[in-house]
Amino acid sequence: VDINNKSSADLMSRYVSNETGYGVPEEGWRICLAHEFKEKRKPFQAKDVSLSNVLEHIGLGIRYLKWWYKKTQVEKKAPFIDMFRAQPLRQIYGAPLGGIGGGTITRGWRGEFCRWQLNPGMYHYKTVTANQFTVCLRRGGQTVYQQVLSVERPPTLQGWNWGYCGEYAFYHALYPRAWTVYELPGQKVTLTCRQVSPVIPHDYQDSSLPVAVFVWDVENNNDFALDVSIMFTMVNGSGHKDDKCGGHWNEPFHLEKEGEAVSGVLLHHCPAVNPYTLCIAAREQPDREVSHQTAFSPKGTCSGLWSDLITDGRLDSPTGPTEPTYEEKGKPVESKYNVFCFFVSVDARARVPSRYARYFGSKGDAAPSLGHYALTHYRQWERSIEEWQRPVLQDRYSLPSWYKSALFNELYFVVDGGTVWTELPEDADVSGGVRSEDGGLPAQPAVVKEFGRFAYLEGQEYRMYNTYDVHFYASFALIMLWPKLALSVQYDIAGSVVQQDPTERLHLMSGRCSPVKAQNVVPHDIGDPDDEPWQRVNAYLIHDTADWKDLNLKFVLQVYRDFHLTQDSQYLRDMWPVCQAVMESEMKFDLDGDGLIENSGYADQTYDGWTVTGPSAYCGGLWLASLCVMCKMSRLADNEETYQRYRDILDRGSAAFDKLLWNGKYYNYDSSGRDLSNSVMSDQCAGHWFLRASGLGEGEYKAFPKEKIQSALKSVFDLNVMSFAGGQMGAVNGMRPEGVPDRSSVQSDEVWIGVVYGLAATMIHEGMLEEGMRTAEGCYRTVWERLGMAFQTPEAYCEKNIYRSLAYMRPLSVWAMQLALSTSPKDRTTSAQTGAPDGEQREEESEG
């Protein structure tokens, strides 16, 4: 505990001011702008693979190299997983700007604009030096202080006053808001910049808006008045190579409606593909003056702009648009910069309209209206955010501070996970071609028609949409906060299940060819943003769909959990025949008829590389939980015959599961009898976890004996958590019973943050609150406070040296912990407020 408290304090250890800023909450992630992370980790690379694993996967390596060359050198596209160009760790990121599904811009915790996703799903990592806030203080008509609010000292723009002392400022994040507090040394003035994005649970309008608002509060501790100007400079572009294509231009605008006036500058960025408009604007008020400069030259010192501000605290405000930038080979292109303050919005022009186009049009001219709406509604957004977060933040008795930070800050990925949220075209058919009367789905289910289609990436480096084995964990955030989007994803997946594509395709792991998509099998994912979303990738880098036995089971478990939390009867009726179909496709893996499915090859796909023979704790446990869920759904469908069929299989399967895998303390990894079969898998109770999250797991609808689940969880806590890295880094995936990590695969000795949060939730469900919190705390402290991975939580890290796949979907499973906490008896009355839906109140909120 002392070590953990110290790790949190270290982030603020260089902060020298006593200023706390205006309205900054106590809870959240806080860091001094002068902080430096001591540990510098490297991404997982080929050299990190053991010799035995290299030899085992040499065929995969050769096939991947051929595929990578064709993709990058012939097709000139980015591979959806690039093993040769992993993103290096940059310990700089803060909360992203923007709502859900319209692209994002990430502002670093030191103030830099440094990660760009203006084309959803495609990232550009470039810090644009000129994108800055500058403060100007004037007294008695004279400028007494003017400073760029940046700790950097860049080699460009030397006419500006750089090098703000970071020891006088701190950053505080409690997503979807963030605060930066600057004390101006020697001036007795403190500035608080508050960043607000409209990411609001159960709000399906404003949450879709590609906007963010900066609110500046000024505290003057002098005994005399000061005039304060805040200048915001921003490049027309993102530092990407298409900035040099020419044709970009800026123009001022003024919009007045409903008694409110907004002025700003539009930055029209005009590449050949995916043009967009950036907008920065400010609300006009009687006691404030808004001024602008439409463009300035970045050449030389740029002292002209600096002098313009320092002369009188305002800018010249020219009228009319700028001339388009030009492209001339052999000469540098003069980029257009503009100057303004307070507001950033993105207006991307997509082939299928984004969700926000329903409210602001789809012609690419929405930016002024979006700006006006944001600047006149952000206070309402904040009230909604505060009301949502208050029950968690005020729970000082049972919820530690680190948990509150993890719970809200990990939600960044819902927005910054390459997220696409589009309208459903009038002629679209998401049923897969099999109609309801034939055991399929409606062509346009009501929830998809009303709330649109939603997709997010497995990770910013693993560019596959709605990767289903990982969504299994991450989906808790959606079903608790935006349940209509969670159901929409399920309809898309269900429509893919009934489809088939007999086209033969090479699969890189096995080297064999097999059909792209088998019928009644859940797809691995639904597409790559560099191609077209909703066109399956099916992870052909890894396996064919027949190998992913856990996906069907995860589909069935999610269907019932989502029904349990929404009570949407139509949804359950639509999904019931699809669940029956995928369960039938699983039956063929019960090779010996004992009611328990067998695994062969790479059947436990959540842990690639761990070879499984015979039934395993992971897939076997998911199978039994799915049978239990099917029993429950059979009863809800008033189908006693089907109930008895699944009940019989469940009873026989449970007996076989115990006989083959239970060793007296925990469930063995698999039943093959190999030397490593008795490894302790941290996620061995995943099936039981989902039963408990669905209100099952006890009484008639129980698949595992309670005493065995608790014994298994205690073994995992003692070995995978407390015997690993001093109990300070979460739970390692695989641990040997003698207390050393299982290193038999490239993933068995990793910590998977999202799996750990799910494990912690399971412990909480079983009354092991202290153990669950200790388990999850190790991951939060490691990622956010030790390794500098804020707002880029990776898929995995090892005890030392390396990490894998920055900015990953699975850690959204921290919301499974909140569900577990909120369904304990003392919290049932507040479950709807904290994000755990509850009965009629939940339905009313989600409609609102």
CSV table of C-alpha atoms in Angstrom, one decimal, residues 292-451:
chain,number,residue,atom,x,y,z
A,292,HIS,CA,-9.0,36.6,-34.9
A,293,GLN,CA,-6.2,36.3,-37.5
A,294,THR,CA,-7.3,34.2,-40.4
A,295,ALA,CA,-3.7,33.1,-41.5
A,296,PHE,CA,-0.1,33.8,-40.8
A,297,SER,CA,3.2,32.6,-42.3
A,298,PRO,CA,5.0,30.0,-40.2
A,299,LYS,CA,8.3,31.0,-41.9
A,300,GLY,CA,11.1,32.6,-39.8
A,301,THR,CA,10.4,33.7,-36.3
A,302,CYS,CA,6.6,34.4,-36.7
A,303,SER,CA,7.2,37.5,-34.6
A,304,GLY,CA,4.4,39.3,-36.6
A,305,LEU,CA,1.6,37.4,-35.0
A,306,TRP,CA,3.3,37.6,-31.6
A,307,SER,CA,3.6,41.4,-31.9
A,308,ASP,CA,0.0,41.7,-33.1
A,309,LEU,CA,-1.2,40.2,-29.8
A,310,ILE,CA,1.4,41.9,-27.5
A,311,THR,CA,0.5,45.4,-28.9
A,312,ASP,CA,-3.0,45.6,-27.6
A,313,GLY,CA,-4.1,42.1,-26.5
A,314,ARG,CA,-6.2,41.5,-29.6
A,315,LEU,CA,-5.7,40.3,-33.2
A,316,ASP,CA,-6.4,42.3,-36.4
A,317,SER,CA,-9.6,40.3,-37.4
A,318,PRO,CA,-9.3,40.6,-41.2
A,319,THR,CA,-12.5,39.9,-43.2
A,320,GLY,CA,-12.9,37.4,-46.1
A,321,PRO,CA,-11.4,34.0,-46.8
A,322,THR,CA,-7.7,33.3,-47.4
A,323,GLU,CA,-6.2,32.2,-50.7
A,324,PRO,CA,-5.9,28.5,-51.0
A,325,THR,CA,-2.4,27.0,-50.2
A,326,TYR,CA,-0.4,25.9,-53.1
A,327,GLU,CA,1.6,22.9,-54.0
A,328,GLU,CA,4.9,23.5,-55.9
A,329,LYS,CA,7.4,20.8,-56.4
A,330,GLY,CA,10.9,21.5,-55.0
A,331,LYS,CA,9.7,24.3,-52.7
A,332,PRO,CA,8.3,24.2,-49.2
A,333,VAL,CA,4.6,24.7,-48.9
A,334,GLU,CA,3.4,27.6,-46.8
A,335,SER,CA,0.8,26.1,-44.4
A,336,LYS,CA,-2.1,28.2,-43.3
A,337,TYR,CA,-2.4,28.8,-39.6
A,338,ASN,CA,-5.2,30.5,-37.9
A,339,VAL,CA,-5.7,32.0,-34.5
A,340,PHE,CA,-8.6,31.8,-32.2
A,341,CYS,CA,-9.7,30.3,-28.9
A,342,PHE,CA,-11.9,27.8,-27.0
A,343,PHE,CA,-13.4,25.3,-29.4
A,344,VAL,CA,-12.4,22.5,-31.7
A,345,SER,CA,-14.8,20.5,-33.9
A,346,VAL,CA,-14.3,17.9,-36.7
A,347,ASP,CA,-16.6,17.8,-39.7
A,348,ALA,CA,-15.6,14.7,-41.6
A,349,ARG,CA,-17.3,13.8,-44.8
A,350,ALA,CA,-18.0,10.1,-45.0
A,351,ARG,CA,-19.7,8.0,-47.6
A,352,VAL,CA,-22.2,6.8,-45.0
A,353,PRO,CA,-23.4,9.7,-42.8
A,354,SER,CA,-22.1,9.7,-39.3
A,355,ARG,CA,-24.7,9.7,-36.5
A,356,TYR,CA,-24.3,13.4,-35.9
A,357,ALA,CA,-25.5,14.2,-39.4
A,358,ARG,CA,-29.0,13.2,-38.3
A,359,TYR,CA,-29.0,16.5,-36.3
A,360,PHE,CA,-26.7,18.7,-38.2
A,361,GLY,CA,-26.9,17.6,-41.8
A,362,SER,CA,-24.5,15.6,-44.0
A,363,LYS,CA,-23.3,18.1,-46.6
A,364,GLY,CA,-20.1,18.9,-44.9
A,365,ASP,CA,-21.2,22.4,-43.8
A,366,ALA,CA,-22.2,21.7,-40.2
A,367,ALA,CA,-19.2,23.2,-38.4
A,368,PRO,CA,-20.7,26.7,-37.6
A,369,SER,CA,-23.9,25.1,-36.3
A,370,LEU,CA,-22.0,22.5,-34.3
A,371,GLY,CA,-19.8,25.3,-32.8
A,372,HIS,CA,-22.8,27.3,-31.8
A,373,TYR,CA,-24.6,24.3,-30.3
A,374,ALA,CA,-21.5,23.2,-28.3
A,375,LEU,CA,-20.8,26.6,-26.9
A,376,THR,CA,-24.4,27.1,-25.8
A,377,HIS,CA,-24.9,23.6,-24.4
A,378,TYR,CA,-21.6,22.5,-22.7
A,379,ARG,CA,-22.9,23.5,-19.3
A,380,GLN,CA,-25.8,21.2,-19.7
A,381,TRP,CA,-23.4,18.4,-20.7
A,382,GLU,CA,-21.3,19.0,-17.6
A,383,ARG,CA,-24.4,18.8,-15.4
A,384,SER,CA,-25.3,15.5,-16.9
A,385,ILE,CA,-21.7,14.2,-16.5
A,386,GLU,CA,-21.5,15.3,-12.9
A,387,GLU,CA,-24.9,13.7,-12.1
A,388,TRP,CA,-23.7,10.4,-13.7
A,389,GLN,CA,-20.3,10.4,-12.0
A,390,ARG,CA,-21.4,11.7,-8.6
A,391,PRO,CA,-22.5,8.4,-6.9
A,392,VAL,CA,-19.1,6.8,-7.7
A,393,LEU,CA,-17.0,9.8,-6.8
A,394,GLN,CA,-18.8,10.4,-3.5
A,395,ASP,CA,-18.5,6.8,-2.4
A,396,ARG,CA,-15.5,7.2,0.0
A,397,TYR,CA,-16.3,4.1,2.0
A,398,SER,CA,-15.8,1.2,-0.5
A,399,LEU,CA,-14.3,2.7,-3.6
A,400,PRO,CA,-10.6,3.8,-3.6
A,401,SER,CA,-9.4,6.8,-5.6
A,402,TRP,CA,-7.4,4.7,-8.2
A,403,TYR,CA,-10.6,2.8,-9.0
A,404,LYS,CA,-12.6,5.9,-9.7
A,405,SER,CA,-9.9,7.1,-12.1
A,406,ALA,CA,-9.7,3.8,-13.9
A,407,LEU,CA,-13.5,3.5,-14.2
A,408,PHE,CA,-14.0,6.8,-16.0
A,409,ASN,CA,-10.6,7.4,-17.7
A,410,GLU,CA,-10.6,4.0,-19.4
A,411,LEU,CA,-13.8,5.1,-21.2
A,412,TYR,CA,-11.6,7.2,-23.6
A,413,PHE,CA,-11.5,4.1,-25.9
A,414,VAL,CA,-15.2,4.3,-26.6
A,415,VAL,CA,-14.4,7.5,-28.5
A,416,ASP,CA,-10.8,7.1,-29.4
A,417,GLY,CA,-10.9,3.4,-30.5
A,418,GLY,CA,-11.3,4.1,-34.2
A,419,THR,CA,-15.0,4.4,-33.4
A,420,VAL,CA,-17.6,4.5,-36.2
A,421,TRP,CA,-21.2,5.4,-35.6
A,422,THR,CA,-23.2,5.7,-38.7
A,423,GLU,CA,-26.8,5.9,-39.8
A,424,LEU,CA,-28.5,2.8,-41.3
A,425,PRO,CA,-29.1,3.5,-45.0
A,426,GLU,CA,-32.7,3.0,-46.1
A,427,ASP,CA,-31.9,0.1,-48.3
A,428,ALA,CA,-29.6,-1.7,-45.8
A,429,ASP,CA,-30.2,-5.2,-44.7
A,430,VAL,CA,-28.4,-6.4,-41.6
A,431,SER,CA,-30.1,-9.7,-41.4
A,432,GLY,CA,-27.6,-11.7,-43.4
A,433,GLY,CA,-30.4,-12.5,-45.9
A,434,VAL,CA,-32.2,-14.9,-43.5
A,435,ARG,CA,-35.6,-13.5,-42.5
A,436,SER,CA,-37.3,-13.8,-39.1
A,437,GLU,CA,-39.8,-16.3,-40.4
A,438,ASP,CA,-36.9,-18.6,-41.5
A,439,GLY,CA,-35.1,-18.4,-38.2
A,440,GLY,CA,-33.2,-15.2,-39.0
A,441,LEU,CA,-33.5,-11.5,-38.2
A,442,PRO,CA,-35.5,-8.5,-39.4
A,443,ALA,CA,-33.8,-6.7,-42.3
A,444,GLN,CA,-33.8,-3.5,-40.3
A,445,PRO,CA,-34.2,-4.2,-36.5
A,446,ALA,CA,-35.8,-1.3,-34.8
A,447,VAL,CA,-32.9,-0.6,-32.4
A,448,VAL,CA,-30.4,-0.4,-35.4
A,449,LYS,CA,-32.7,1.8,-37.4
A,450,GLU,CA,-33.2,4.2,-34.6
A,451,PHE,CA,-29.8,4.2,-33.0
